[in-house]
Amino acid sequence: MIGLIKNEMMKIFSKVSSWIYIAILVIGVVGGAAIYQNVFGETNDNWKSETQAEIAELEALLAEAPEEEKEIYQLQIDEKQQFVDADINPTEKVSWHFMNDVVIGMTFFITLFTVIVCSANVSAEFSDGTIKQLLIRPHRRWSILLSKYISVLLYSLVMLSVLLIAGYLVSVLFFGVGDFNMKSIVYTIDGQKEVAIGTQFFTSILYFLPSLLMVMTISFMLSTLFKSQALAVGIGIAVLFFSSVLGGIIVFLAEKFTWAKFLIFPHLDLTVYALQDKILQDVTLPISLSILLVYYVIFMTLTFLFFQKRDVSI
């Protein structure tokens, strides 16, 4: 098995595109840091007095505002007051702010590149006509397929490692080391929440991993089901791009139909749990993980059963 995995890893890294994806991540981090620094500029040391002045202005407007506008002004006052009460400077940006705002956002590209590599992993063998050469070796079909799955998983982890290392080094270069336990205010569907920015970052990364694994597994299944590399990659990318839209629609439907919450799409992005405890009234992280586990077993079973019985004649 180890020999098969090494062989598959060599196949992946022998392609120029695999190195291009890694280079894009590094270039994206550097470019993102330059833009981030330019947008936020220098820290305003007089932020507290200015924020208090803004609160006073809003309170004056609130007193004279019509009834239907009072809630809007009150929300703005509450948001600004929370920064003052927690003594959190909203203009101060350190390395961990960059890691949360930019590096976490760039994990999307890891998912996208993983989908592309994974969707083409098996289908390319059929498209190129190399599947027969692979299967005549003294290895069971399931071990060959498993080695391909593990190799793509390892490649995705390599990309994630490159992103994290490059992101941290660039963030320190542009913004300094920063306090890991520094407090920050994040926005959730329930309002503002005070978090430690370092802990928030690693929590988001931890929740990203199951999501990456599930999207990769779906793409790998598509790669096994379709002989056409273009079709497998196209459907894999479509699933990635439309999953968030479908997830939002299903969350809306779940308010009326209980069965909707058991569909996979609302649970594909677990990073929302880094900001809130629930995605629906009674759907928490353990429930989402349980639902994903069921789908994972189904997808992997279908993938290996289909490949075991598939006609490899070309």
XYZ file of C-alpha atoms in Angstrom, residues 117-272:
156
model
C -7.222 17.179 -8.600
C -9.588 14.687 -6.985
C -12.246 14.789 -9.719
C -9.622 13.958 -12.324
C -7.797 11.371 -10.241
C -9.575 8.226 -11.466
C -11.407 9.569 -14.512
C -8.073 10.667 -16.040
C -6.887 7.042 -15.953
C -9.868 6.105 -18.131
C -9.533 9.156 -20.378
C -5.815 8.523 -20.941
C -6.251 4.773 -21.282
C -3.827 3.966 -18.461
C -6.348 2.226 -16.212
C -5.553 -1.216 -17.659
C -1.850 -0.836 -16.954
C -2.731 0.083 -13.389
C -5.046 -2.876 -12.809
C -2.783 -5.578 -14.240
C -0.427 -5.062 -11.315
C -0.575 -7.634 -8.472
C -2.758 -5.424 -6.289
C -6.419 -5.621 -5.391
C -8.695 -3.039 -6.962
C -9.736 -1.620 -3.617
C -6.105 -1.065 -2.586
C -5.383 0.800 -5.825
C -8.423 3.013 -5.353
C -7.638 3.584 -1.665
C -4.078 4.624 -2.528
C -5.469 7.224 -4.931
C -7.843 8.520 -2.273
C -5.107 8.777 0.358
C -2.723 10.486 -2.066
C -5.245 13.227 -2.873
C -5.945 13.638 0.840
C -2.207 14.024 1.502
C -1.894 16.549 -1.320
C -4.740 18.626 0.123
C -3.007 18.565 3.519
C 0.233 19.682 1.863
C -1.607 22.645 0.336
C -3.183 23.480 3.698
C 0.219 23.300 5.406
C 1.747 25.597 2.779
C -1.103 28.074 3.226
C -0.785 28.103 7.023
C 3.003 28.417 7.056
C 3.094 31.045 4.305
C 0.180 32.886 5.883
C 1.816 33.085 9.281
C 5.249 34.128 7.966
C 3.750 36.815 5.740
C 1.434 38.028 8.513
C 4.365 38.431 10.911
C 6.344 40.255 8.224
C 3.513 42.722 7.525
C 1.803 43.035 10.922
C 4.186 41.732 13.584
C 3.746 38.687 15.812
C 0.627 39.878 17.629
C -0.990 38.573 20.796
C -2.502 35.092 20.320
C -5.070 35.759 23.058
C -5.941 39.269 21.890
C -9.680 39.907 21.986
C -11.667 40.778 18.893
C -15.311 41.261 17.932
C -16.761 39.017 15.226
C -20.184 39.205 13.634
C -22.623 36.289 13.764
C -26.272 35.824 12.855
C -27.070 36.406 16.525
C -25.106 39.662 16.703
C -21.559 40.473 17.804
C -19.387 38.024 19.717
C -16.139 38.568 21.629
C -13.439 35.990 20.822
C -9.695 35.405 21.212
C -8.369 35.816 17.679
C -5.714 33.076 17.853
C -8.135 30.511 19.229
C -10.738 31.618 16.692
C -8.327 30.948 13.831
C -7.427 27.399 14.847
C -11.063 26.616 15.650
C -12.009 27.659 12.116
C -9.226 25.507 10.625
C -10.331 22.526 12.730
C -13.911 22.878 11.495
C -12.670 23.303 7.921
C -11.082 19.836 7.841
C -14.314 17.740 7.874
C -15.776 20.035 5.210
C -12.683 19.565 3.031
C -12.827 15.793 3.513
C -16.486 15.623 2.489
C -16.091 17.757 -0.637
C -13.018 15.727 -1.574
C -14.931 12.473 -1.078
C -17.798 13.669 -3.291
C -15.306 14.671 -5.993
C -13.507 11.335 -5.709
C -16.801 9.478 -6.098
C -17.589 11.504 -9.242
C -14.129 10.711 -10.587
C -14.864 7.013 -10.151
C -18.352 7.171 -11.635
C -17.470 9.040 -14.831
C -14.908 8.056 -17.451
C -14.845 11.601 -18.811
C -12.298 13.712 -16.942
C -13.920 16.978 -18.063
C -17.355 15.828 -16.900
C -16.081 14.683 -13.491
C -14.182 17.928 -12.895
C -17.090 20.045 -14.142
C -19.632 18.390 -11.873
C -17.206 18.506 -8.929
C -16.682 22.259 -9.317
C -20.435 22.802 -9.766
C -21.112 20.971 -6.493
C -18.546 23.168 -4.738
C -19.918 26.461 -6.044
C -23.599 25.673 -5.615
C -23.349 23.892 -2.257
C -23.489 27.155 -0.279
C -26.503 28.373 -2.267
C -28.305 25.069 -1.859
C -27.339 25.030 1.812
C -29.013 28.407 2.332
C -32.161 27.278 0.530
C -32.320 24.061 2.528
C -31.850 25.955 5.810
C -34.919 27.985 4.849
C -36.864 24.831 3.946
C -35.834 23.138 7.194
C -37.920 25.661 9.105
C -41.007 24.069 7.547
C -39.862 20.555 6.658
C -37.960 18.507 9.239
C -36.492 16.153 6.643
C -34.629 19.028 4.950
C -32.120 19.312 7.797
C -30.850 15.807 7.038
C -29.731 16.807 3.535
C -25.985 17.203 3.167
C -25.634 20.756 1.843
C -26.333 22.771 5.039
C -23.619 20.738 6.792
C -20.822 21.003 4.220
C -19.461 24.224 5.714
C -18.776 23.538 9.382
C -16.729 26.719 9.838
C -19.980 28.515 10.726
